[in-house]
Amino acid sequence: MSDKALLEITDLWVTYWGRSLLGLAGKPFHAVKGANLSIRAGETLGLVGESGSGKSSIANTVLGLVPAASGSMRFGDVDLASLRMRYPSAVRNQIQAVFQDPYSSLNPSMTVEDIVTEPLRVHTAMNRSERRDRAIELLELVSLSREHLERHPHQFSGGQRQRIAIASALALQPKLIVLDEPVSALDVSTQNQIINLLYERRDALGIAYLLIAHDLALVHHISDRIAVMYLGHIVEEGPSDRVYKAPAHPYTKALLDAVPLLDPQAQRDRREARKAAPAHEMPRMAATGCPYKNRCPSAMPRCQAEMPPVYEIDGGGTASCFLYADHVEAPKNGTGRAA
Ligand SMILES: Nc1ncnc2c1ncn2[C@@H]1O[C@H](COP(=O)(O)OP(=O)(O)OP(=O)(O)O)[C@@H](O)[C@H]1O
Ligand SMILES: [Mg+2]
């Protein structure tokens, strides 16, 4: 693992513009508000937080699917934000993605061979037989085999489909894979298998992951660092073990206390119910002060009016919370790594 950041996100804002009836740009909605994150080569950053906190907005901005409203995303020598979603292929090849839904992310009319070799066909000069050899290698990396080459996605279980998606993401030997809830749609034992597979491949191939999840407990083993999001803000960040065993921010504590729903269907139902809930039951961004103040058991008067700065936390990392007002403030736009 190198010391230099592979991806350094600084003061990133992601804004969606509503549309009026006339199709004119309406009110802005800030889904990500000044996020700072960094990932070193070969490192896994777990990004957790409840539904709507802005995790996928960060992922999609890194992938060039959504524009950054402001801020920078330095990937090696390139500022991804300044490319305005038009990544040259040399950059695009180095950042791959795996999404949540293994049932809709794979083209049903393609064979596994076509799916896994597609990136090689588009981005390399390999001929058909070289691509086939590489496809077999890639399938073996995800514990599938050459017998699977001719089959179609519907002939596989959800876990196997996610293995195929991972094989395809590995094809071009990327430096970074963005995994947006790669196991949320799977049953618990399959979740663990896929997480273990990701862990092994990362160590063998030296890839960095931005790993998005709801469940901190599930990703803490594989993550080197964890960042916690709440309503567009990174409220805490630090070494995975410290965040998991000694969470600093009251929201991280609440997240760890929340009983995870083991049944994926129950999880989907809960997510849908949250989306359908009337506005007053949804977490709301207060106009001033700490974004978590309305739900925080430790809220103090100053939390109402002031946005808490980012403080360094014992054991490493940072938290944006006045409970740590006697701690040293982290450098502006820093990620608390020094701590
Ligand atoms: N294309 C869009 N247009 C308008 N608003 C959007 C758009 N995409 C996301 N949002 C809003 O931005 C906020 C953050 O959404 P995002 O998908 O990043 O959250 P998330 O943390 O990934 O949630 P989940 O866990 O449900 O996937 C939400 O309030 C969402 O409704
Ligand atoms: Mg999401």
Coordinates of C-alpha atoms and ligand atoms in Angstrom, one line a residue:
M1 CA 0.0 0.0 0.0
S2 CA 1.6 3.3 -1.0
D3 CA 1.5 6.5 1.0
K4 CA 0.3 8.7 -1.8
A5 CA -3.4 9.0 -2.4
L6 CA -4.7 7.3 -5.5
L7 CA -8.0 9.2 -5.3
E8 CA -8.2 12.5 -3.3
I9 CA -11.6 14.1 -3.1
T10 CA -11.6 17.6 -1.8
D11 CA -14.6 19.8 -0.9
L12 CA -16.8 17.9 -3.3
W13 CA -20.4 19.2 -3.9
V14 CA -22.9 17.3 -5.9
T15 CA -26.1 19.2 -6.8
Y16 CA -29.2 18.1 -8.6
W17 CA -31.5 20.6 -10.2
G18 CA -35.2 20.0 -10.1
R19 CA -37.2 20.9 -13.1
S20 CA -40.2 23.2 -13.2
L21 CA -43.3 22.5 -15.4
L22 CA -41.8 24.6 -18.2
G23 CA -38.7 22.5 -18.1
L24 CA -36.6 25.3 -16.7
A25 CA -34.0 24.6 -14.0
G26 CA -35.7 24.7 -10.7
K27 CA -34.4 24.6 -7.1
P28 CA -30.9 23.1 -6.5
F29 CA -30.7 20.0 -4.2
H30 CA -27.3 19.5 -2.7
A31 CA -26.8 15.7 -2.3
V32 CA -23.1 16.0 -1.3
K33 CA -21.9 19.0 0.7
G34 CA -18.2 19.5 0.8
A35 CA -17.0 15.9 1.1
N36 CA -13.3 15.2 1.7
L37 CA -12.1 11.6 1.2
S38 CA -8.9 9.9 0.1
I39 CA -8.1 6.4 -0.9
R40 CA -4.5 5.1 -1.3
A41 CA -3.4 2.5 -3.9
G42 CA -4.5 -1.0 -2.8
E43 CA -6.7 0.4 0.0
T44 CA -10.4 -0.1 0.7
L45 CA -12.5 2.8 1.9
G46 CA -15.9 1.7 3.2
L47 CA -18.5 4.4 2.7
V48 CA -21.6 3.9 4.9
G49 CA -24.8 5.8 5.8
E50 CA -28.5 5.5 5.5
S51 CA -30.6 5.7 2.4
G52 CA -30.4 9.1 0.7
S53 CA -27.2 10.2 2.5
G54 CA -25.4 10.8 -0.8
K55 CA -23.2 7.6 -1.1
S56 CA -24.2 6.8 -4.7
S57 CA -23.9 10.5 -5.6
I58 CA -20.2 10.3 -4.6
A59 CA -19.7 7.0 -6.4
N60 CA -21.4 8.2 -9.6
T61 CA -19.4 11.4 -9.6
V62 CA -16.1 9.5 -9.3
L63 CA -17.3 7.3 -12.2
G64 CA -18.1 10.3 -14.3
L65 CA -21.8 9.5 -14.5
V66 CA -22.8 12.6 -12.5
P67 CA -21.0 16.0 -12.7
A68 CA -19.3 17.6 -9.7
A69 CA -20.9 20.9 -8.9
S70 CA -17.6 22.0 -7.3
G71 CA -14.5 20.6 -5.6
S72 CA -11.8 18.4 -6.9
M73 CA -11.3 14.6 -7.4
R74 CA -7.6 14.0 -8.0
F75 CA -6.9 10.6 -9.5
G76 CA -3.2 10.2 -10.0
D77 CA -2.3 13.4 -11.9
V78 CA -5.8 14.0 -13.3
D79 CA -8.6 16.1 -11.7
L80 CA -11.6 14.0 -12.6
A81 CA -13.9 16.9 -11.6
S82 CA -12.4 19.2 -14.3
L83 CA -13.0 16.5 -17.0
R84 CA -16.8 17.2 -16.7
M85 CA -17.7 13.5 -17.1
R86 CA -15.7 13.1 -20.3
Y87 CA -13.0 10.7 -19.2
P88 CA -10.3 9.7 -21.7
S89 CA -10.1 5.9 -22.0
A90 CA -6.8 5.8 -20.2
V91 CA -8.6 7.1 -17.1
R92 CA -11.9 5.2 -17.7
N93 CA -10.1 1.9 -17.9
Q94 CA -8.5 2.4 -14.5
I95 CA -11.8 3.0 -12.7
Q96 CA -14.3 0.3 -12.9
A97 CA -17.7 -0.2 -11.2
V98 CA -19.9 -3.0 -9.7
F99 CA -23.5 -2.1 -8.9
Q100 CA -26.0 -3.5 -6.5
D101 CA -28.4 -5.3 -8.7
P102 CA -26.9 -8.4 -10.3
Y103 CA -30.3 -9.1 -12.0
S104 CA -30.4 -5.9 -14.1
S105 CA -26.7 -5.0 -14.4
L106 CA -25.9 -7.9 -16.8
N107 CA -27.2 -7.9 -20.4
P108 CA -29.5 -11.0 -20.6
S109 CA -28.8 -11.6 -24.3
M110 CA -25.1 -11.8 -23.9
T111 CA -23.1 -14.9 -22.9
V112 CA -20.7 -14.8 -19.9
E113 CA -17.8 -14.8 -22.4
D114 CA -19.2 -11.7 -24.2
I115 CA -19.8 -9.9 -20.9
V116 CA -16.4 -10.6 -19.4
T117 CA -14.5 -9.9 -22.7
E118 CA -16.5 -6.8 -23.7
P119 CA -14.0 -4.4 -22.0
L120 CA -11.1 -6.2 -23.7
R121 CA -12.8 -6.0 -27.1
V122 CA -13.5 -2.3 -26.7
H123 CA -10.3 -1.2 -25.1
T124 CA -7.5 -3.6 -26.1
A125 CA -6.0 -5.0 -29.3
M126 CA -6.4 -8.6 -28.1
N127 CA -7.8 -11.0 -30.7
R128 CA -10.7 -13.4 -30.1
S129 CA -8.6 -16.3 -28.8
E130 CA -6.5 -14.1 -26.5
R131 CA -9.7 -12.6 -25.1
R132 CA -11.1 -16.1 -24.5
D133 CA -8.0 -17.1 -22.6
R134 CA -8.2 -14.0 -20.5
A135 CA -11.9 -14.6 -19.9
I136 CA -11.1 -18.1 -18.5
E137 CA -8.5 -16.5 -16.3
L138 CA -10.9 -13.9 -15.1
L139 CA -13.6 -16.5 -14.3
E140 CA -11.1 -18.5 -12.3
L141 CA -10.3 -15.3 -10.3
V142 CA -13.9 -15.2 -9.2
S143 CA -14.2 -19.0 -8.6
L144 CA -16.2 -19.7 -11.8
S145 CA -14.7 -21.7 -14.7
R146 CA -14.6 -22.2 -18.5
E147 CA -17.8 -24.3 -18.4
H148 CA -19.6 -21.1 -17.6
L149 CA -18.4 -19.2 -20.7
E150 CA -21.3 -20.1 -23.0
R151 CA -24.1 -19.5 -20.5
H152 CA -26.4 -16.5 -20.1
P153 CA -27.0 -14.5 -17.0
H154 CA -30.4 -16.0 -16.2
Q155 CA -28.7 -19.4 -15.7
F156 CA -26.9 -18.0 -12.6
S157 CA -27.8 -17.2 -9.0
G158 CA -27.5 -13.6 -7.7
G159 CA -24.1 -14.4 -6.1
Q160 CA -22.8 -15.9 -9.3
R161 CA -24.0 -13.0 -11.3
Q162 CA -22.1 -10.6 -9.0
R163 CA -19.0 -12.8 -9.5
I164 CA -19.4 -12.3 -13.3
A165 CA -19.8 -8.5 -12.8
I166 CA -16.6 -8.5 -10.7
A167 CA -14.7 -10.6 -13.3
S168 CA -15.7 -8.0 -15.9
A169 CA -14.6 -5.1 -13.6
L170 CA -11.2 -6.9 -13.2
A171 CA -10.7 -7.4 -17.0
L172 CA -8.7 -4.2 -17.6
Q173 CA -6.7 -4.4 -14.4
P174 CA -8.1 -1.2 -12.9
K175 CA -6.5 0.7 -10.1
L176 CA -9.8 1.5 -8.5
I177 CA -13.2 -0.4 -8.4
V178 CA -16.2 1.5 -7.1
L179 CA -18.6 -1.0 -5.5
D180 CA -22.0 0.5 -4.9
E181 CA -23.8 -1.9 -2.5
P182 CA -22.4 -4.9 -4.3
V183 CA -24.0 -7.4 -1.8
S184 CA -27.1 -5.6 -0.6
A185 CA -29.4 -7.7 -2.9
L186 CA -27.9 -11.1 -1.8
D187 CA -28.7 -13.4 1.1
V188 CA -26.4 -13.3 4.1
S189 CA -24.1 -16.3 3.4
T190 CA -23.7 -15.2 -0.2
Q191 CA -22.9 -11.7 1.0
N192 CA -20.0 -13.1 3.1
Q193 CA -18.7 -15.1 0.2
I194 CA -18.6 -12.1 -2.1
I195 CA -17.0 -9.9 0.5
N196 CA -14.3 -12.6 1.0
L197 CA -13.8 -12.9 -2.7
L198 CA -13.3 -9.1 -3.0
Y199 CA -10.9 -9.2 -0.1
E200 CA -8.8 -12.0 -1.7
R201 CA -8.7 -10.3 -5.1
R202 CA -7.8 -7.0 -3.7
D203 CA -4.8 -8.4 -1.8
A204 CA -3.7 -10.5 -4.8
L205 CA -4.1 -7.7 -7.4
G206 CA -3.4 -4.6 -5.4
I207 CA -6.7 -2.9 -6.4
A208 CA -8.2 -0.1 -4.3
Y209 CA -12.0 -0.2 -3.5
L210 CA -14.5 2.5 -2.8
L211 CA -17.0 0.1 -1.1
I212 CA -20.5 1.5 -0.4
A213 CA -22.8 -0.3 2.1
H214 CA -25.5 0.3 4.6
D215 CA -24.1 -2.1 7.0
L216 CA -20.9 -1.1 8.8
A217 CA -20.6 -4.5 10.4
L218 CA -20.4 -6.2 7.0
V219 CA -17.7 -4.0 5.5
H220 CA -15.5 -3.2 8.5
H221 CA -13.4 -6.4 8.1
I222 CA -12.5 -5.6 4.5
S223 CA -12.2 -1.9 4.8
D224 CA -8.9 -0.1 5.9
R225 CA -10.8 3.1 6.5
I226 CA -14.5 3.9 7.0
A227 CA -16.3 7.1 6.2
V228 CA -19.8 7.8 7.5
M229 CA -22.2 10.0 5.6
Y230 CA -25.3 11.8 6.9
L231 CA -27.4 14.0 4.7
G232 CA -24.6 14.9 2.3
H233 CA -21.9 15.4 5.0
I234 CA -19.1 13.1 5.9
V235 CA -19.6 13.2 9.7
E236 CA -16.9 10.8 10.7
E237 CA -13.9 9.1 9.0
G238 CA -11.0 7.0 10.3
P239 CA -9.3 3.6 10.5
S240 CA -11.9 0.9 10.2
D241 CA -11.3 -0.7 13.5
R242 CA -11.4 2.6 15.4
V243 CA -14.6 3.6 13.8
Y244 CA -16.2 0.2 14.3
K245 CA -15.1 -0.4 17.9
A246 CA -15.0 3.2 19.2
P247 CA -17.4 5.3 17.0
A248 CA -17.0 9.0 17.8
H249 CA -20.0 10.6 16.1
P250 CA -23.4 10.1 17.7
Y251 CA -24.7 9.2 14.2
T252 CA -22.1 6.4 13.7
K253 CA -23.1 5.1 17.2
A254 CA -26.8 5.0 16.1
L255 CA -25.8 3.3 12.9
L256 CA -24.0 0.5 14.8
D257 CA -26.9 0.2 17.2
A258 CA -29.5 -0.2 14.4
V259 CA -30.3 -3.9 14.0
P260 CA -29.5 -4.9 10.4
L261 CA -32.3 -6.6 8.6
L262 CA -30.9 -9.9 7.4
D263 CA -33.5 -10.6 4.9
P264 CA -32.8 -8.7 1.6
Q265 CA -36.6 -8.5 0.9
A266 CA -37.2 -6.9 4.3
Q267 CA -34.3 -4.5 3.6
R268 CA -35.8 -3.5 0.3
D269 CA -39.2 -3.0 1.9
R270 CA -37.7 -0.8 4.6
R271 CA -36.0 1.3 1.9
E272 CA -39.2 1.7 0.0
A273 CA -41.1 2.6 3.1
R274 CA -38.5 5.2 3.9
K275 CA -38.8 6.7 0.5
A276 CA -42.6 6.8 0.8
A277 CA -42.6 8.3 4.3
P278 CA -44.1 11.7 4.7
A279 CA -41.6 14.5 4.8
H280 CA -41.8 15.1 8.5
E281 CA -40.6 11.5 9.2
M282 CA -37.6 11.8 6.9
P283 CA -34.3 13.1 8.3
R284 CA -34.4 16.8 7.3
M285 CA -31.5 19.1 6.7
A286 CA -31.8 21.9 9.2
A287 CA -31.1 25.4 7.7
T288 CA -28.3 26.0 10.2
G289 CA -26.2 24.1 12.7
C290 CA -25.3 20.4 12.7
P291 CA -27.2 18.3 10.1
Y292 CA -27.8 15.6 12.8
K293 CA -29.0 17.9 15.6
N294 CA -32.7 17.0 15.3
R295 CA -32.0 13.3 15.9
C296 CA -29.0 13.6 18.2
P297 CA -29.3 12.4 21.8
S298 CA -26.2 14.5 22.7
A299 CA -27.3 17.7 21.0
M300 CA -26.2 20.9 22.8
P301 CA -27.4 24.5 22.3
R302 CA -24.5 25.4 20.0
C303 CA -25.4 22.5 17.7
Q304 CA -28.5 24.4 16.8
A305 CA -26.7 27.4 15.3
E306 CA -23.2 26.4 14.3
M307 CA -21.9 23.7 12.0
P308 CA -19.4 21.7 14.0
P309 CA -15.9 21.8 12.6
V310 CA -13.9 18.6 11.9
Y311 CA -12.0 17.4 14.9
E312 CA -9.2 14.8 15.1
I313 CA -10.2 11.8 17.1
D314 CA -8.0 9.7 19.4
G315 CA -7.1 6.4 17.6
G316 CA -7.1 8.1 14.2
G317 CA -9.5 9.9 11.9
T318 CA -12.0 12.7 12.4
A319 CA -15.5 13.5 13.5
S320 CA -17.6 16.6 12.9
C321 CA -19.2 17.0 16.3
F322 CA -19.0 19.5 19.2
L323 CA -18.6 16.6 21.7
Y324 CA -14.9 16.8 20.6
A325 CA -14.6 20.6 20.8
D326 CA -11.6 20.2 23.1
H327 CA -9.7 18.2 20.4
V328 CA -7.5 19.6 17.7
E329 CA -9.3 20.7 14.6
A330 CA -8.3 18.8 11.5
P331 CA -6.6 20.9 8.7
K332 CA -9.2 22.4 6.4
N333 CA -10.0 20.0 3.6
G334 CA -7.8 17.4 5.3
T335 CA -9.0 13.9 5.9
G336 CA -7.6 13.5 9.3
R337 CA -5.0 11.0 8.2
A338 CA -2.3 12.5 10.2
A339 CA -4.2 11.6 13.4
Ligands
LIG1 N1 -30.8 12.2 -10.3 C1 -31.2 12.8 -9.2 N2 -32.0 13.9 -9.2 C2 -32.5 14.5 -8.1 N3 -32.2 14.0 -6.9 C3 -31.4 12.9 -6.8 C4 -30.9 12.2 -7.9 N4 -30.2 11.2 -7.5 C5 -30.2 11.2 -6.1 N5 -31.0 12.2 -5.7 C6 -31.2 12.6 -4.3 O1 -30.0 12.8 -3.7 C7 -29.9 12.3 -2.4 C8 -28.8 11.3 -2.2 O2 -29.1 10.2 -3.1 P1 -28.0 9.0 -3.2 O3 -28.6 8.1 -4.2 O4 -26.7 9.6 -3.5 O5 -28.1 8.4 -1.8 P2 -27.6 7.0 -1.2 O6 -26.8 7.3 0.0 O7 -26.8 6.3 -2.3 O8 -28.9 6.2 -0.9 P3 -29.3 4.6 -1.0 O9 -28.7 4.0 0.2 O10 -30.8 4.6 -1.0 O11 -28.7 4.1 -2.3 C9 -31.3 11.7 -2.1 O12 -32.1 12.6 -1.4 C10 -31.8 11.4 -3.5 O13 -33.2 11.5 -3.5
MG2 MG -27.1 4.5 -3.3

